[in-house]
XYZ file of C-alpha atoms in Angstrom:
721
model
C -0.882 26.312 -15.262
C -2.772 25.107 -18.619
C -2.012 22.002 -20.234
C 0.155 22.656 -23.868
C 1.940 19.397 -24.242
C 3.116 17.776 -27.604
C 3.587 14.147 -27.999
C 7.240 13.349 -29.252
C 8.419 9.861 -31.035
C 10.283 7.029 -29.386
C 13.198 8.439 -31.186
C 13.269 11.358 -27.954
C 14.219 8.216 -25.564
C 17.444 7.743 -27.347
C 18.828 11.459 -26.662
C 17.284 11.866 -23.091
C 18.861 13.121 -19.996
C 18.338 13.044 -16.250
C 17.019 16.966 -16.395
C 14.663 15.662 -19.017
C 13.180 12.713 -17.067
C 10.331 12.244 -14.697
C 9.578 8.932 -12.855
C 6.056 9.007 -11.379
C 4.156 6.380 -9.337
C 0.288 5.902 -8.929
C -1.023 4.771 -5.846
C -4.527 4.467 -4.738
C -6.731 1.671 -3.844
C -8.104 -1.021 -6.407
C -11.048 0.437 -8.583
C -9.768 3.920 -7.998
C -9.007 4.020 -11.841
C -5.139 3.846 -11.796
C -4.817 1.892 -14.989
C -7.304 3.729 -16.992
C -5.609 6.928 -16.039
C -2.325 5.969 -17.267
C -3.798 5.106 -20.403
C -5.714 8.154 -20.355
C -2.360 10.190 -19.883
C -0.475 8.164 -22.708
C -3.478 8.878 -25.063
C -3.603 12.284 -23.989
C 0.029 12.889 -24.896
C -0.507 10.924 -28.154
C 1.601 7.876 -27.182
C -1.325 5.472 -28.144
C -4.636 5.916 -29.102
C -8.008 5.545 -26.476
C -8.367 2.361 -24.425
C -4.490 2.387 -23.891
C -3.656 0.388 -27.173
C -0.693 1.484 -29.275
C -1.331 1.505 -33.270
C -0.561 -2.012 -33.643
C -2.950 -2.867 -30.695
C -0.649 -3.951 -28.060
C -2.478 -3.235 -24.300
C -0.172 -0.375 -23.209
C -0.643 -1.325 -19.335
C -1.167 -4.814 -19.878
C -0.129 -6.644 -16.478
C -1.164 -10.658 -16.516
C -3.528 -13.220 -17.403
C -4.180 -13.395 -13.802
C -5.360 -9.685 -13.371
C -7.898 -10.191 -16.247
C -9.405 -12.814 -14.005
C -9.309 -11.282 -11.074
C -10.413 -7.727 -12.419
C -7.679 -5.631 -10.744
C -3.751 -4.919 -11.037
C -1.947 -7.616 -8.756
C 1.507 -5.893 -10.191
C 3.719 -3.198 -11.141
C 3.949 -2.093 -14.651
C 5.674 0.822 -16.316
C 4.625 2.685 -19.449
C 6.736 5.257 -20.783
C 6.223 8.555 -23.458
C 8.171 11.156 -24.448
C 6.425 14.648 -24.219
C 7.371 18.058 -25.926
C 6.657 20.312 -23.007
C 7.362 24.464 -22.607
C 10.887 23.990 -22.070
C 11.393 20.678 -24.254
C 11.137 17.176 -24.828
C 11.047 15.587 -21.327
C 10.491 10.971 -21.202
C 8.037 10.675 -18.390
C 8.046 6.825 -16.827
C 4.394 6.137 -15.339
C 5.071 3.459 -12.905
C 1.360 2.043 -11.896
C 1.024 -0.102 -9.209
C -1.734 -2.448 -7.510
C -4.407 -1.197 -5.093
C -4.853 -4.476 -3.063
C -3.321 -4.254 0.224
C -1.822 -7.892 -0.320
C 0.518 -6.157 -3.333
C 1.704 -3.355 -1.018
C 5.154 -4.692 -2.255
C 4.920 -3.907 -5.765
C 3.729 -0.360 -4.156
C 7.000 -0.056 -2.302
C 9.020 -0.991 -5.494
C 7.193 1.750 -7.221
C 7.818 4.181 -4.482
C 11.845 2.984 -5.120
C 11.598 3.425 -8.599
C 9.715 7.131 -8.696
C 10.806 10.594 -8.154
C 6.745 11.736 -7.362
C 3.678 10.376 -6.409
C 0.206 10.581 -8.060
C -2.070 9.557 -5.668
C -5.585 8.561 -7.528
C -8.520 8.949 -5.159
C -12.451 7.941 -6.455
C -14.711 10.809 -6.075
C -17.370 7.789 -5.094
C -14.916 5.717 -2.674
C -13.058 8.463 -1.072
C -9.458 7.287 0.971
C -8.918 3.947 2.522
C -6.516 3.040 4.880
C -3.703 1.763 2.991
C -3.488 4.705 0.735
C -3.420 7.153 3.854
C -0.687 5.268 5.137
C 0.948 5.104 2.251
C 0.872 9.020 1.828
C 2.142 9.469 5.519
C 5.202 7.201 4.099
C 5.753 9.158 1.224
C 5.826 12.535 3.860
C 8.230 10.828 5.667
C 10.727 10.788 2.892
C 9.444 14.671 1.505
C 8.387 12.686 -1.746
C 6.248 15.142 -3.962
C 2.820 14.181 -4.344
C -0.497 15.492 -6.085
C -3.920 14.175 -6.031
C -6.017 12.721 -9.065
C -9.841 12.518 -8.382
C -11.535 10.251 -11.063
C -15.056 8.667 -11.182
C -16.614 12.238 -11.480
C -18.809 10.837 -14.361
C -20.296 8.400 -11.525
C -23.659 9.102 -10.390
C -22.322 9.391 -6.615
C -18.925 11.106 -7.848
C -18.650 14.272 -5.895
C -15.371 15.707 -6.314
C -16.128 18.713 -3.024
C -16.473 15.395 -0.450
C -13.583 13.877 -2.210
C -11.400 17.212 -1.818
C -12.832 17.279 1.706
C -11.852 13.824 2.754
C -8.276 14.547 1.324
C -7.715 17.605 3.098
C -8.799 15.843 6.147
C -6.920 12.558 5.836
C -3.864 13.768 4.167
C -3.559 17.312 5.865
C -1.787 20.423 4.957
C -0.769 21.635 1.618
C -4.031 20.204 -0.140
C -5.143 22.521 -2.253
C -7.392 22.187 -5.696
C -6.148 23.557 -8.745
C -8.974 23.041 -10.752
C -12.619 22.617 -10.213
C -14.819 20.427 -12.360
C -17.449 22.548 -14.961
C -20.802 20.505 -14.732
C -22.844 20.600 -17.730
C -26.488 20.298 -17.981
C -26.613 16.632 -17.111
C -24.556 17.431 -14.322
C -21.210 15.193 -15.199
C -18.015 17.162 -16.035
C -18.053 19.098 -18.868
C -14.794 21.020 -18.506
C -12.859 22.899 -15.617
C -12.810 25.602 -14.007
C -8.913 27.245 -13.497
C -8.271 28.573 -9.825
C -5.077 30.508 -10.544
C -5.814 31.694 -14.287
C -9.633 32.156 -13.599
C -10.670 30.499 -16.754
C -13.044 28.330 -17.880
C -11.623 25.126 -19.850
C -14.740 23.940 -21.562
C -15.015 20.703 -23.356
C -18.750 20.443 -23.523
C -18.792 21.036 -27.598
C -16.134 18.315 -27.726
C -13.659 20.744 -28.413
C -11.672 22.306 -25.671
C -12.417 26.046 -25.359
C -11.076 28.553 -23.219
C -12.808 31.378 -22.284
C -13.622 34.256 -19.314
C -15.100 32.827 -16.120
C -18.773 32.762 -15.952
C -20.635 35.214 -13.330
C -22.072 32.429 -11.041
C -18.313 31.032 -10.871
C -16.926 34.322 -9.704
C -17.671 33.933 -6.178
C -16.713 30.191 -5.949
C -13.659 31.274 -7.484
C -12.418 33.952 -5.561
C -13.271 31.792 -2.592
C -11.026 29.029 -3.236
C -8.396 30.971 -5.069
C -7.854 33.104 -1.978
C -6.857 29.544 -0.095
C -4.977 28.360 -2.986
C -2.522 31.715 -3.180
C -2.182 31.625 0.482
C -0.968 27.926 0.633
C 1.305 28.798 -2.520
C 2.748 32.075 -0.828
C 3.117 30.356 2.398
C 5.504 27.794 0.975
C 7.395 30.544 -1.480
C 11.291 30.997 -1.143
C 10.366 34.671 -1.107
C 9.751 35.563 2.873
C 8.271 39.140 2.061
C 5.637 37.974 -0.340
C 3.548 36.572 2.355
C 3.508 39.999 4.071
C 3.329 42.234 0.809
C 0.103 40.237 0.070
C -1.193 40.641 3.263
C -0.996 44.075 2.795
C -3.252 44.221 0.128
C -0.319 43.652 -2.738
C -1.445 42.004 -5.940
C 0.726 38.922 -6.878
C 1.264 38.075 -10.218
C 0.254 34.836 -12.194
C 3.535 34.309 -13.484
C 5.173 34.497 -9.877
C 2.483 32.236 -8.346
C 3.077 29.623 -10.861
C 6.617 30.050 -10.307
C 6.272 29.406 -6.532
C 3.893 26.715 -7.374
C 6.134 24.338 -9.144
C 8.961 24.898 -6.470
C 6.561 23.876 -3.564
C 4.784 21.022 -5.588
C 8.720 19.614 -6.562
C 9.613 20.207 -2.312
C 6.812 17.928 -1.320
C 5.629 20.744 1.028
C 2.333 21.722 -1.580
C 0.165 19.227 -3.011
C -2.170 20.244 -6.131
C -5.484 18.710 -6.545
C -6.973 17.906 -10.031
C -10.155 16.313 -11.273
C -9.490 14.054 -14.101
C -12.078 11.853 -16.424
C -9.801 9.447 -17.869
C -12.783 8.257 -20.221
C -13.096 11.568 -21.954
C -10.030 12.490 -21.244
C -11.210 15.675 -19.380
C -7.774 17.334 -16.968
C -5.221 15.443 -18.779
C -3.638 18.171 -20.226
C -3.587 20.164 -16.872
C -2.298 16.903 -15.007
C 0.570 16.301 -17.975
C 1.751 20.069 -17.185
C 1.924 19.715 -13.389
C 4.120 16.649 -13.971
C 6.321 18.158 -16.360
C 6.518 21.273 -14.456
C 5.770 20.549 -11.019
C 7.509 17.200 -10.214
C 11.230 16.915 -9.877
C 13.757 15.242 -12.259
C 15.971 12.554 -11.005
C 18.434 15.257 -10.391
C 16.644 16.604 -7.946
C 15.623 13.617 -6.170
C 17.426 12.230 -2.883
C 19.591 9.297 -3.922
C 20.071 6.040 -1.746
C 23.271 5.325 0.017
C 25.036 2.383 -1.271
C 28.076 0.446 0.030
C 30.557 -2.396 -1.416
C 29.002 -5.516 -1.277
C 30.632 -6.527 2.047
C 29.367 -3.346 3.684
C 32.414 -1.077 3.573
C 31.923 2.396 2.996
C 32.034 3.760 -0.816
C 31.496 6.806 -2.866
C 28.476 8.409 -2.828
C 26.115 8.022 -5.684
C 25.698 10.538 -8.744
C 22.998 10.961 -11.037
C 25.563 11.345 -13.691
C 25.137 9.130 -16.738
C 29.272 9.343 -16.853
C 29.792 8.352 -13.288
C 30.080 5.049 -12.336
C 27.116 2.300 -12.647
C 24.620 2.108 -9.803
C 21.127 0.691 -10.666
C 18.396 -1.494 -8.770
C 16.134 -4.496 -10.295
C 12.565 -3.171 -9.003
C 10.854 -6.112 -10.428
C 11.475 -9.174 -12.371
C 9.542 -11.261 -14.463
C 9.801 -14.035 -17.243
C 8.422 -13.694 -20.998
C 8.107 -16.451 -22.646
C 10.114 -15.482 -25.549
C 12.645 -13.420 -24.209
C 13.172 -15.441 -20.808
C 13.771 -13.235 -17.816
C 13.018 -9.469 -18.023
C 14.421 -7.307 -15.077
C 12.841 -3.785 -14.746
C 15.579 -1.383 -13.516
C 15.829 2.267 -11.737
C 19.127 3.689 -12.769
C 20.633 6.179 -9.960
C 23.952 6.413 -11.727
C 26.068 5.695 -14.864
C 24.937 4.456 -18.124
C 23.524 0.793 -18.844
C 23.794 -0.140 -21.984
C 23.166 -3.339 -24.274
C 25.798 -6.314 -24.060
C 27.729 -4.555 -21.304
C 28.711 -6.534 -18.278
C 27.374 -5.636 -15.250
C 28.067 -6.819 -11.223
C 25.181 -8.150 -9.623
C 24.383 -8.031 -5.593
C 21.749 -9.448 -3.185
C 22.673 -9.522 0.252
C 18.580 -9.494 1.187
C 19.401 -11.471 4.725
C 21.641 -8.755 5.562
C 18.749 -6.246 5.775
C 15.674 -8.084 6.402
C 17.150 -10.528 8.901
C 16.339 -13.901 6.788
C 16.948 -14.881 3.477
C 13.153 -15.605 2.479
C 14.721 -18.126 0.286
C 16.991 -15.661 -1.530
C 20.715 -16.730 -0.813
C 23.412 -14.499 -0.753
C 24.989 -13.819 -4.681
C 27.788 -11.417 -6.118
C 28.137 -12.549 -9.614
C 29.098 -10.523 -13.109
C 26.518 -11.253 -15.909
C 26.168 -9.155 -19.191
C 22.998 -7.739 -20.134
C 20.907 -8.295 -23.195
C 18.969 -5.903 -24.529
C 17.866 -2.602 -23.138
C 14.445 -1.424 -23.765
C 12.526 1.425 -22.982
C 8.869 0.107 -21.212
C 5.696 0.282 -23.026
C 3.324 -1.445 -20.825
C 2.932 -4.433 -22.633
C 5.492 -3.904 -25.176
C 9.297 -2.964 -25.299
C 11.009 -0.397 -27.508
C 14.526 -1.185 -27.909
C 17.063 1.667 -27.226
C 21.009 1.750 -27.132
C 21.380 2.553 -23.284
C 19.585 4.114 -20.399
C 20.952 6.611 -18.649
C 21.124 7.926 -14.680
C 17.486 8.476 -13.326
C 16.033 6.601 -15.991
C 13.719 3.069 -15.919
C 14.278 0.356 -18.385
C 13.333 -3.051 -18.960
C 17.014 -5.666 -19.359
C 16.838 -8.808 -20.879
C 18.989 -12.032 -19.225
C 20.337 -11.063 -16.577
C 19.827 -15.071 -14.977
C 20.809 -14.376 -11.526
C 19.284 -10.949 -11.048
C 16.294 -10.941 -8.323
C 13.866 -7.978 -7.349
C 15.858 -5.750 -5.014
C 19.298 -6.573 -6.200
C 21.733 -4.161 -7.044
C 23.563 -3.500 -10.597
C 26.795 -1.931 -10.636
C 30.239 -1.491 -12.777
C 32.066 -4.859 -11.870
C 35.174 -2.366 -11.598
C 33.383 -0.734 -8.346
C 30.704 -3.417 -7.036
C 28.245 -1.761 -5.001
C 25.259 -2.922 -2.691
C 22.101 -1.026 -2.205
C 19.603 -1.163 0.733
C 16.664 -2.994 -0.547
C 13.721 -0.970 0.023
C 11.336 -2.203 3.054
C 9.846 -5.463 2.187
C 6.489 -6.412 4.288
C 6.296 -9.719 6.358
C 4.403 -12.390 4.510
C 2.101 -13.595 7.408
C -0.506 -15.750 5.573
C 0.938 -19.768 5.556
C -0.027 -22.042 3.429
C 1.058 -25.725 3.069
C 1.570 -26.720 -0.405
C 2.276 -30.478 -2.725
C 2.913 -31.326 -5.806
C 0.002 -32.830 -7.915
C 1.479 -35.415 -9.634
C 5.117 -37.084 -9.547
C 6.188 -34.728 -12.920
C 4.811 -31.711 -11.097
C 6.970 -32.877 -8.050
C 10.041 -32.205 -9.861
C 9.167 -28.970 -11.571
C 8.022 -27.359 -7.802
C 11.328 -26.333 -6.323
C 12.259 -24.839 -9.389
C 9.234 -22.997 -10.149
C 9.064 -21.601 -6.125
C 12.355 -20.439 -6.319
C 11.676 -18.298 -9.282
C 8.517 -16.828 -7.597
C 10.927 -15.991 -4.939
C 13.336 -14.470 -7.160
C 10.474 -12.450 -8.711
C 8.379 -11.383 -5.849
C 10.652 -10.846 -2.270
C 7.418 -10.889 -0.344
C 7.197 -14.244 -0.825
C 9.278 -16.842 1.576
C 9.269 -20.761 0.979
C 10.635 -23.139 3.470
C 10.361 -26.811 4.433
C 9.261 -26.878 8.243
C 11.767 -29.104 9.971
C 8.853 -30.353 12.301
C 6.322 -30.956 10.181
C 7.938 -31.452 6.815
C 5.672 -29.636 5.028
C 6.545 -27.096 1.998
C 5.006 -23.851 3.192
C 4.378 -21.055 1.069
C 4.556 -17.444 3.023
C 2.006 -15.111 1.350
C 0.517 -11.652 1.796
C -2.952 -12.731 1.779
C -5.637 -14.808 -0.272
C -5.028 -12.488 -3.216
C -1.625 -12.766 -3.265
C -1.347 -16.605 -2.747
C -4.193 -17.074 -5.626
C -1.794 -15.090 -7.855
C 1.526 -17.298 -6.773
C -0.730 -20.377 -7.508
C -1.671 -19.091 -10.977
C 1.644 -18.319 -11.801
C 3.199 -21.768 -10.851
C 0.182 -23.446 -13.191
C 0.493 -21.144 -16.092
C 4.011 -19.727 -16.130
C 6.089 -22.790 -14.829
C 3.294 -25.601 -15.658
C 3.490 -26.908 -12.201
C 0.002 -27.800 -10.513
C -0.091 -27.900 -6.536
C -2.628 -28.540 -3.929
C -2.848 -26.834 -0.714
C -3.516 -28.142 2.576
C -3.915 -26.413 6.065
C -0.384 -25.451 7.843
C 0.373 -28.013 10.558
C 1.860 -26.310 13.954
C 4.883 -27.342 15.520
C 3.278 -28.873 18.643
C 5.242 -30.861 21.234
C 4.129 -33.485 23.631
C 5.125 -34.197 27.214
C 4.000 -36.147 30.059
C 0.793 -34.823 32.373
C 2.216 -36.304 35.462
C 5.384 -38.907 36.892
C 4.658 -42.559 35.902
C 6.463 -45.734 35.658
C 6.822 -47.892 32.553
C 7.481 -51.573 31.954
C 9.166 -52.261 28.574
C 9.308 -56.032 27.720
C 10.931 -57.150 24.322
C 10.920 -60.991 23.879
C 10.728 -62.958 20.616
C 12.204 -66.840 20.012
C 11.793 -67.730 16.352
C 14.945 -70.182 15.881
C 18.372 -69.367 16.607
C 19.625 -66.159 18.380
C 16.222 -64.864 20.139
C 15.657 -61.264 21.156
C 14.900 -60.843 24.727
C 15.076 -57.201 26.841
C 13.351 -55.749 29.749
C 13.524 -52.189 30.895
C 11.639 -50.538 33.992
C 11.876 -46.787 33.673
C 10.248 -43.869 35.883
C 9.404 -40.840 33.897
C 8.417 -37.461 34.970
C 7.904 -33.702 33.389
C 10.275 -31.109 33.634
C 9.809 -27.359 33.804
C 9.727 -25.674 30.068
C 12.617 -25.544 28.513
C 14.972 -28.414 30.156
C 14.863 -30.771 27.648
C 15.707 -34.266 28.209
C 17.644 -36.067 31.162
C 18.575 -39.758 31.161
C 19.615 -41.027 34.646
C 20.786 -44.570 35.241
C 19.859 -45.882 38.822
C 20.275 -49.545 37.637
C 21.959 -51.716 40.783
C 23.128 -55.254 40.690
C 23.543 -55.139 37.077
C 20.007 -55.864 36.171
C 20.755 -54.373 32.739
C 24.495 -54.772 31.654
C 26.521 -51.738 31.172
C 26.953 -52.126 27.199
C 22.870 -51.734 27.104
C 22.398 -48.710 29.120
C 23.079 -46.497 26.350
C 20.531 -48.804 24.025
C 17.814 -47.958 26.411
C 18.496 -44.151 26.117
C 18.471 -44.578 22.473
C 15.261 -46.519 22.389
C 13.808 -43.669 24.345
C 15.159 -40.854 22.576
C 13.876 -42.475 19.141
C 10.375 -42.911 20.319
C 10.327 -39.705 22.086
C 11.248 -38.120 18.329
C 8.420 -39.830 17.245
C 5.919 -38.923 19.730
C 3.628 -41.186 21.967
C 0.014 -39.476 21.272
C -0.381 -37.111 18.555
C 2.988 -37.962 16.906
C 4.499 -35.265 18.317
C 8.081 -34.663 19.563
C 8.245 -35.227 23.343
C 10.031 -32.716 24.994
C 11.087 -31.553 29.025
C 11.390 -35.453 30.593
C 13.590 -37.044 33.110
C 13.985 -40.760 32.150
C 15.406 -42.969 35.029
C 16.384 -46.784 34.352
C 15.553 -48.587 37.536
C 15.832 -52.046 36.768
C 15.605 -54.398 34.069
C 16.747 -58.065 32.795
C 18.910 -59.334 30.067
C 19.586 -62.815 28.820
C 23.234 -63.851 28.109
C 22.700 -64.731 24.542
C 19.411 -63.051 23.267
C 19.953 -59.930 24.749
C 21.300 -57.261 22.169
C 21.699 -53.816 21.246
C 18.342 -53.225 19.507
C 16.125 -55.443 21.846
C 17.065 -53.090 24.611
C 16.224 -50.000 22.483
C 12.869 -51.743 21.650
C 12.171 -52.294 25.379
C 13.600 -48.463 26.203
C 10.836 -47.505 23.435
C 7.868 -49.442 24.755
C 8.674 -48.656 28.572
C 8.044 -44.961 27.593
C 4.835 -45.845 25.929
C 3.423 -47.723 28.661
C 4.650 -44.869 30.913
C 2.764 -42.423 28.674
C -0.427 -44.395 28.873
C -0.371 -44.360 32.615
C 0.314 -40.710 32.916
C -1.620 -38.893 30.060
C 0.197 -36.825 27.241
C 0.010 -33.016 27.481
C 0.826 -30.594 24.438
C 2.891 -28.114 24.125
C 1.805 -24.983 21.877
C 4.518 -22.107 20.587
C 3.468 -18.923 21.872
C 3.913 -15.584 19.701
C 4.625 -12.187 20.999
C 2.161 -10.165 18.558
C 2.438 -6.461 18.025
C -0.660 -5.048 16.232
C -0.757 -1.583 14.367
C -4.232 -0.043 13.914
C -6.270 2.965 14.059
C -7.154 4.260 17.306
C -10.749 3.227 16.479
C -9.933 -0.433 16.406
C -7.961 -1.068 19.333
C -10.764 -2.651 21.201
C -11.528 -4.776 18.580
C -8.421 -5.896 18.116
C -7.963 -6.743 22.252
C -11.200 -8.617 21.977
C -10.432 -10.544 19.110
C -7.111 -11.216 20.422
C -8.745 -12.557 23.729
C -11.064 -14.720 21.642
C -7.744 -16.701 20.132
C -6.881 -17.443 23.705
C -4.339 -14.764 23.721
C -3.199 -12.562 26.222
C -3.028 -8.646 26.233
C 0.447 -7.350 27.403
C -0.269 -3.473 26.584
C -1.011 -0.708 24.157
C 1.032 1.844 22.905
C 0.507 5.154 21.002
C 2.442 5.508 17.614
C 1.015 8.800 16.786
C -1.115 9.970 13.912
C -4.411 8.359 15.637
C -2.482 4.748 15.669
C -1.828 2.554 18.367
C 0.094 -0.757 19.073
C -1.220 -3.686 20.693
C 0.942 -6.445 22.070
C -0.153 -9.616 22.953
C 0.752 -13.250 23.588
C -1.238 -15.494 20.918
C -0.831 -19.447 20.388
C 0.440 -19.652 16.983
C -2.236 -22.261 16.068
C -4.797 -19.456 16.427
C -2.717 -17.211 13.875
C -2.985 -19.154 10.559
C -5.235 -16.660 8.776
C -4.818 -14.084 10.937
C -3.316 -11.807 8.127
C -6.780 -12.291 6.453
C -8.690 -11.735 9.739
C -7.013 -8.730 11.161
C -7.532 -7.091 7.765
C -11.530 -7.327 8.040
C -11.177 -6.405 11.426
C -9.440 -3.032 11.138
C -10.769 -2.187 7.875
C -7.130 -2.588 5.931
C -5.796 -0.226 8.306
C -4.090 -2.987 10.736
C -0.359 -4.578 10.162
C 0.818 -6.892 12.608
C 4.193 -8.738 13.127
C 4.931 -11.789 15.175
C 7.685 -13.560 17.151
C 8.204 -17.019 18.278
C 8.519 -16.783 22.682
C 8.085 -20.155 23.832
C 6.000 -23.435 23.960
C 3.120 -23.404 26.837
C 0.711 -26.117 27.625
C -2.160 -26.188 25.505
C -5.678 -26.369 27.525
C -7.098 -29.757 27.991
C -10.123 -29.127 25.743
C -7.928 -28.717 23.171
C -5.738 -31.866 23.488
C -8.491 -33.691 23.315
C -9.171 -32.178 19.753
C -5.734 -33.020 18.320
C -5.361 -36.252 19.982
C -8.751 -37.364 18.415
C -7.632 -36.076 15.286
C -4.508 -37.677 15.587
C -6.349 -40.872 16.456
C -8.945 -40.573 13.331
């Protein structure tokens, strides 16, 4: 395969059809060079000048300001280009995704929007755990993949080592199509084509094609045999392998045709060296995209139902079919308002048409995370092709395309757009659970008014965010994917929604109970002219087994406490239990027995006996001592086998109890345990360090259990001081 593409103007976007679309997502760890590669691809096709800028100076792969502050991409970005290939004009939608583990939700959205993936691997840093897991995820659904090796111009850049790592980590079907041709300074100066056996020399500044040099022949022949064998093994012609093994020469055109089919099926994964700064390898990569990657017509389509879950006809990648599309990203523009990036799976989406917006996140995720169900008809604004930081208006988007739609005020990321006459609901992609909690408070009263609205917009934009008000601690808690994700969220609140917040440590919902049985005497007597207040209540309190709740027993004899005030004592006890008696946490699992008391014919009242009941409970607690119950979570950690021991040891240091380990395949295991929730506040951050980014975990509340006394003393001291 040899690069021979010519750029087309944006007018080609108006005539695009599903067979002339390629949707490609770029995946790789942070600093692998994905964004720079997209800019090089656009520059190589003539869509933009170098440095990723359009003729008017707009940055094509522009993300948000926060990305420039952090020095990394933090959100999905789309850049489209029309290219004249061998068989005609093709629109390529490049979906650039973040490489940081905190933003894997954006990567999953990119996988849903795309039909093929480019895995970008640094020749310096190799493959990280997140990239490997995403490769396995793509493999599980048969998504076509190719590998681009970058950073070959850096001193430690080693293509051979990077190739060996990819073949070891990614498995079968990973083979190089080209090798870098090194110049006198040991920097890439061209490419060596293994199939064509040609040299593509760019050392003079102009790409020159020539026959292979004698010193390259042996290397070409060695790797070419392995490449041809890999292609033939994937050929649909069952006789080809036997013929080749029998010594028959296989024609170049046959090899290329079989290669393209194998790539499109997701069973063969070509590796290409690319120098994004000089454009070396870009034409070859573009041709792999045009000829090897499938169109939307060849990619499996998601299953849809009606919004109420009833069966519905299958989706067809046909512009004439009923509309079914999905919002893969939501953002807010200061001039346009809300902008939705939409992948169209079926039908046609045109400006000013009315669409049905359907969002039922809780139906699939098990919790709404702040996304209430909604079904509403809305009229779309402008439809545009996306050039990263700019939008090019078009009259419509067709099945298979990715476009931007303005002014869908109710649409959230993950929502389904469909024809109002045939409403549809598509199961959203798998959203990772946010596991890093942070309490936030508005900085000023003015911010207080804007906080709920700002957080609501963040939730609509990013399904990996969850916002909740803890009913026990009354803290507003933002759940994020990690520190970098949290930093981005707070910056968006500040810069986009003009809301300043302060962060606090998250309080864990503890419970209080009695350490042992005790008695309490509550006496409430006041006399200050007129009717006074008089009530005495004597109680016995004993702790109950976990989960028993609260029992109130009346054992008053002789009318010491009049019948009408028995309920008043219970009411006072319950109120004090809600407030707690030690650290201010609710009390649970108690039996309180009213055994006696005194009343006054004039001064006793409901309020007085409520106070007496409260005081009696507090005195009993002082005598018995307060025990604290802490929530225990069932924790499931999936890590590479080499980190199992580390995770188990760390779980023990968190006062956890390991309950088992299970192999889950692909060199990974699940470690299960029960861990106090108070020890898990920053576990999302700590696990990433422990397992070098390869770990993932889930947590679920199991029970409350007694907290060790030394921990109780710390909590009580903090509450007192």
